[in-house]
């Protein structure tokens, strides 16, 4: 299983053409959308978008990733902290995320910045006959 398939919900890395409208909309809507660059190349990203349903618009959903060669350098931590601060400043009251249970480094990072484990979804995903559990995490303002 590829890295993308192992740690992201998608099986393929999205193309720039597919990501561009999402990122542009986040910026237009003033949602938390940040990237880390090294020598002009994007090496990581983090975003928090409010939930689509009006009764849950106070809840943001965190998505993030760091390219493999740049992990373990506090880049993810700085991206998440910046993104969370943006979300709080723009009125969000709760932030949630889902992470695969077999990604202990990501879970540790999320706990380090204040997320708490809220639940476990056993066998929540199946790729090539292999199941993965998902850990639900959240934080309140």
PDB file of C-alpha atoms in Angstrom:
ATOM      1  CA  UNK A   1       0.000   0.000   0.000  1.00  0.00           C
ATOM      2  CA  UNK A   2       1.448   3.395  -0.943  1.00  0.00           C
ATOM      3  CA  UNK A   3       2.026   6.141   1.600  1.00  0.00           C
ATOM      4  CA  UNK A   4      -0.883   8.115   0.158  1.00  0.00           C
ATOM      5  CA  UNK A   5      -3.175   5.109   0.429  1.00  0.00           C
ATOM      6  CA  UNK A   6      -1.907   4.273   3.919  1.00  0.00           C
ATOM      7  CA  UNK A   7      -2.287   7.639   5.648  1.00  0.00           C
ATOM      8  CA  UNK A   8      -4.802   9.604   3.560  1.00  0.00           C
ATOM      9  CA  UNK A   9      -8.376   8.664   2.721  1.00  0.00           C
ATOM     10  CA  UNK A  10      -7.575   8.814  -0.979  1.00  0.00           C
ATOM     11  CA  UNK A  11      -5.628   6.172  -2.896  1.00  0.00           C
ATOM     12  CA  UNK A  12      -3.945   8.693  -5.187  1.00  0.00           C
ATOM     13  CA  UNK A  13      -2.224  12.010  -4.671  1.00  0.00           C
ATOM     14  CA  UNK A  14      -4.633  14.661  -5.963  1.00  0.00           C
ATOM     15  CA  UNK A  15      -3.428  16.703  -8.915  1.00  0.00           C
ATOM     16  CA  UNK A  16      -2.791  20.416  -8.601  1.00  0.00           C
ATOM     17  CA  UNK A  17      -5.743  21.008 -10.938  1.00  0.00           C
ATOM     18  CA  UNK A  18      -8.062  19.163  -8.541  1.00  0.00           C
ATOM     19  CA  UNK A  19      -6.676  20.856  -5.428  1.00  0.00           C
ATOM     20  CA  UNK A  20      -6.642  24.394  -6.772  1.00  0.00           C
ATOM     21  CA  UNK A  21     -10.423  25.064  -6.550  1.00  0.00           C
ATOM     22  CA  UNK A  22     -10.508  23.695  -2.970  1.00  0.00           C
ATOM     23  CA  UNK A  23      -7.587  25.878  -1.877  1.00  0.00           C
ATOM     24  CA  UNK A  24      -8.889  28.958  -3.710  1.00  0.00           C
ATOM     25  CA  UNK A  25     -12.316  28.544  -2.094  1.00  0.00           C
ATOM     26  CA  UNK A  26     -10.732  28.205   1.357  1.00  0.00           C
ATOM     27  CA  UNK A  27      -8.769  31.406   0.822  1.00  0.00           C
ATOM     28  CA  UNK A  28     -11.821  33.234  -0.583  1.00  0.00           C
ATOM     29  CA  UNK A  29     -13.932  32.129   2.407  1.00  0.00           C
ATOM     30  CA  UNK A  30     -11.086  33.077   4.807  1.00  0.00           C
ATOM     31  CA  UNK A  31     -10.850  29.512   6.102  1.00  0.00           C
ATOM     32  CA  UNK A  32      -7.598  28.404   7.686  1.00  0.00           C
ATOM     33  CA  UNK A  33      -5.414  27.275   4.767  1.00  0.00           C
ATOM     34  CA  UNK A  34      -1.631  27.180   5.167  1.00  0.00           C
ATOM     35  CA  UNK A  35       1.282  25.580   3.353  1.00  0.00           C
ATOM     36  CA  UNK A  36       4.950  25.066   4.179  1.00  0.00           C
ATOM     37  CA  UNK A  37       7.425  25.558   1.345  1.00  0.00           C
ATOM     38  CA  UNK A  38      11.092  24.680   0.969  1.00  0.00           C
ATOM     39  CA  UNK A  39      13.019  26.014  -2.029  1.00  0.00           C
ATOM     40  CA  UNK A  40       9.741  26.856  -3.758  1.00  0.00           C
ATOM     41  CA  UNK A  41       8.230  23.392  -3.284  1.00  0.00           C
ATOM     42  CA  UNK A  42       5.207  22.761  -1.070  1.00  0.00           C
ATOM     43  CA  UNK A  43       6.335  20.274   1.581  1.00  0.00           C
ATOM     44  CA  UNK A  44       3.269  20.382   3.823  1.00  0.00           C
ATOM     45  CA  UNK A  45      -0.192  21.793   4.262  1.00  0.00           C
ATOM     46  CA  UNK A  46      -2.871  22.219   6.893  1.00  0.00           C
ATOM     47  CA  UNK A  47      -6.433  23.428   6.571  1.00  0.00           C
ATOM     48  CA  UNK A  48      -9.462  23.730   8.806  1.00  0.00           C
ATOM     49  CA  UNK A  49     -12.816  24.107   7.086  1.00  0.00           C
ATOM     50  CA  UNK A  50     -16.117  24.675   8.862  1.00  0.00           C
ATOM     51  CA  UNK A  51     -18.605  21.835   8.703  1.00  0.00           C
ATOM     52  CA  UNK A  52     -21.051  22.184   5.790  1.00  0.00           C
ATOM     53  CA  UNK A  53     -24.234  21.753   7.845  1.00  0.00           C
ATOM     54  CA  UNK A  54     -25.526  25.045   9.344  1.00  0.00           C
ATOM     55  CA  UNK A  55     -26.096  23.517  12.792  1.00  0.00           C
ATOM     56  CA  UNK A  56     -22.450  22.428  12.847  1.00  0.00           C
ATOM     57  CA  UNK A  57     -20.862  25.538  11.306  1.00  0.00           C
ATOM     58  CA  UNK A  58     -19.063  26.185  14.622  1.00  0.00           C
ATOM     59  CA  UNK A  59     -17.082  22.959  14.077  1.00  0.00           C
ATOM     60  CA  UNK A  60     -13.980  22.863  11.895  1.00  0.00           C
ATOM     61  CA  UNK A  61     -12.432  19.797  10.296  1.00  0.00           C
ATOM     62  CA  UNK A  62      -8.634  19.596  10.191  1.00  0.00           C
ATOM     63  CA  UNK A  63      -6.772  18.131   7.258  1.00  0.00           C
ATOM     64  CA  UNK A  64      -2.994  18.115   6.982  1.00  0.00           C
ATOM     65  CA  UNK A  65       0.036  16.369   5.604  1.00  0.00           C
ATOM     66  CA  UNK A  66       3.812  16.652   5.453  1.00  0.00           C
ATOM     67  CA  UNK A  67       5.937  15.155   2.668  1.00  0.00           C
ATOM     68  CA  UNK A  68       7.876  12.175   3.971  1.00  0.00           C
ATOM     69  CA  UNK A  69      11.393  13.647   3.880  1.00  0.00           C
ATOM     70  CA  UNK A  70      10.337  16.626   6.005  1.00  0.00           C
ATOM     71  CA  UNK A  71       8.647  14.872   8.918  1.00  0.00           C
ATOM     72  CA  UNK A  72      10.085  15.033  12.426  1.00  0.00           C
ATOM     73  CA  UNK A  73      11.253  18.647  12.023  1.00  0.00           C
ATOM     74  CA  UNK A  74       8.319  20.379  13.800  1.00  0.00           C
ATOM     75  CA  UNK A  75       6.946  21.623  10.469  1.00  0.00           C
ATOM     76  CA  UNK A  76       3.631  19.859  11.070  1.00  0.00           C
ATOM     77  CA  UNK A  77       3.383  21.224  14.590  1.00  0.00           C
ATOM     78  CA  UNK A  78       3.948  24.800  13.416  1.00  0.00           C
ATOM     79  CA  UNK A  79       1.433  24.386  10.587  1.00  0.00           C
ATOM     80  CA  UNK A  80      -1.219  22.944  12.902  1.00  0.00           C
ATOM     81  CA  UNK A  81      -0.718  25.607  15.578  1.00  0.00           C
ATOM     82  CA  UNK A  82      -0.968  28.404  12.993  1.00  0.00           C
ATOM     83  CA  UNK A  83      -4.047  26.834  11.437  1.00  0.00           C
ATOM     84  CA  UNK A  84      -5.752  26.304  14.815  1.00  0.00           C
ATOM     85  CA  UNK A  85      -5.082  29.919  15.841  1.00  0.00           C
ATOM     86  CA  UNK A  86      -6.640  31.112  12.574  1.00  0.00           C
ATOM     87  CA  UNK A  87      -9.708  28.931  13.180  1.00  0.00           C
ATOM     88  CA  UNK A  88     -10.200  30.235  16.734  1.00  0.00           C
ATOM     89  CA  UNK A  89      -9.772  33.855  15.583  1.00  0.00           C
ATOM     90  CA  UNK A  90     -12.497  33.305  12.991  1.00  0.00           C
ATOM     91  CA  UNK A  91     -15.094  31.996  15.410  1.00  0.00           C
ATOM     92  CA  UNK A  92     -14.783  28.226  15.332  1.00  0.00           C
ATOM     93  CA  UNK A  93     -15.475  26.609  18.698  1.00  0.00           C
ATOM     94  CA  UNK A  94     -14.458  23.015  18.059  1.00  0.00           C
ATOM     95  CA  UNK A  95     -11.983  21.289  15.752  1.00  0.00           C
ATOM     96  CA  UNK A  96     -12.100  17.606  14.830  1.00  0.00           C
ATOM     97  CA  UNK A  97     -10.060  15.199  12.787  1.00  0.00           C
ATOM     98  CA  UNK A  98      -9.800  11.562  11.843  1.00  0.00           C
ATOM     99  CA  UNK A  99      -6.475   9.729  11.847  1.00  0.00           C
ATOM    100  CA  UNK A 100      -5.597   6.133  11.121  1.00  0.00           C
ATOM    101  CA  UNK A 101      -4.858   4.164  14.280  1.00  0.00           C
ATOM    102  CA  UNK A 102      -1.678   2.767  12.696  1.00  0.00           C
ATOM    103  CA  UNK A 103      -0.169   6.263  12.436  1.00  0.00           C
ATOM    104  CA  UNK A 104       1.204   6.768  15.976  1.00  0.00           C
ATOM    105  CA  UNK A 105       3.424   9.703  14.969  1.00  0.00           C
ATOM    106  CA  UNK A 106       0.405  11.702  13.772  1.00  0.00           C
ATOM    107  CA  UNK A 107      -1.633  10.773  16.854  1.00  0.00           C
ATOM    108  CA  UNK A 108       1.229  11.897  19.116  1.00  0.00           C
ATOM    109  CA  UNK A 109       1.498  15.200  17.225  1.00  0.00           C
ATOM    110  CA  UNK A 110      -2.230  15.851  17.507  1.00  0.00           C
ATOM    111  CA  UNK A 111      -2.171  15.087  21.234  1.00  0.00           C
ATOM    112  CA  UNK A 112       0.858  17.363  21.657  1.00  0.00           C
ATOM    113  CA  UNK A 113      -1.081  20.345  20.259  1.00  0.00           C
ATOM    114  CA  UNK A 114      -4.148  19.630  22.414  1.00  0.00           C
ATOM    115  CA  UNK A 115      -6.389  17.150  20.601  1.00  0.00           C
ATOM    116  CA  UNK A 116      -7.984  14.385  22.643  1.00  0.00           C
ATOM    117  CA  UNK A 117      -9.036  10.947  21.494  1.00  0.00           C
ATOM    118  CA  UNK A 118     -12.807  10.762  21.335  1.00  0.00           C
ATOM    119  CA  UNK A 119     -13.497   7.417  19.757  1.00  0.00           C
ATOM    120  CA  UNK A 120     -12.394   4.542  17.576  1.00  0.00           C
ATOM    121  CA  UNK A 121     -13.982   3.277  14.364  1.00  0.00           C
ATOM    122  CA  UNK A 122     -12.829  -0.329  13.908  1.00  0.00           C
ATOM    123  CA  UNK A 123     -12.309  -1.519  10.327  1.00  0.00           C
ATOM    124  CA  UNK A 124     -13.379   1.896   9.036  1.00  0.00           C
ATOM    125  CA  UNK A 125     -11.427   1.558   5.809  1.00  0.00           C
ATOM    126  CA  UNK A 126     -10.428  -1.338   3.584  1.00  0.00           C
ATOM    127  CA  UNK A 127      -7.726  -1.103   0.914  1.00  0.00           C
ATOM    128  CA  UNK A 128      -6.487  -4.179  -0.938  1.00  0.00           C
ATOM    129  CA  UNK A 129      -8.157  -6.413   1.640  1.00  0.00           C
ATOM    130  CA  UNK A 130      -6.436  -4.679   4.575  1.00  0.00           C
ATOM    131  CA  UNK A 131      -8.573  -2.991   7.226  1.00  0.00           C
ATOM    132  CA  UNK A 132      -7.605   0.158   9.093  1.00  0.00           C
ATOM    133  CA  UNK A 133      -9.154   1.575  12.240  1.00  0.00           C
ATOM    134  CA  UNK A 134      -9.790   5.311  12.485  1.00  0.00           C
ATOM    135  CA  UNK A 135      -9.311   7.351  15.662  1.00  0.00           C
ATOM    136  CA  UNK A 136     -11.638  10.337  16.113  1.00  0.00           C
ATOM    137  CA  UNK A 137      -9.970  13.289  17.831  1.00  0.00           C
ATOM    138  CA  UNK A 138     -11.210  16.728  18.817  1.00  0.00           C
ATOM    139  CA  UNK A 139     -10.492  19.885  20.752  1.00  0.00           C
ATOM    140  CA  UNK A 140     -12.636  22.670  22.155  1.00  0.00           C
ATOM    141  CA  UNK A 141     -11.764  26.330  22.230  1.00  0.00           C
TER     142      UNK A 141
END
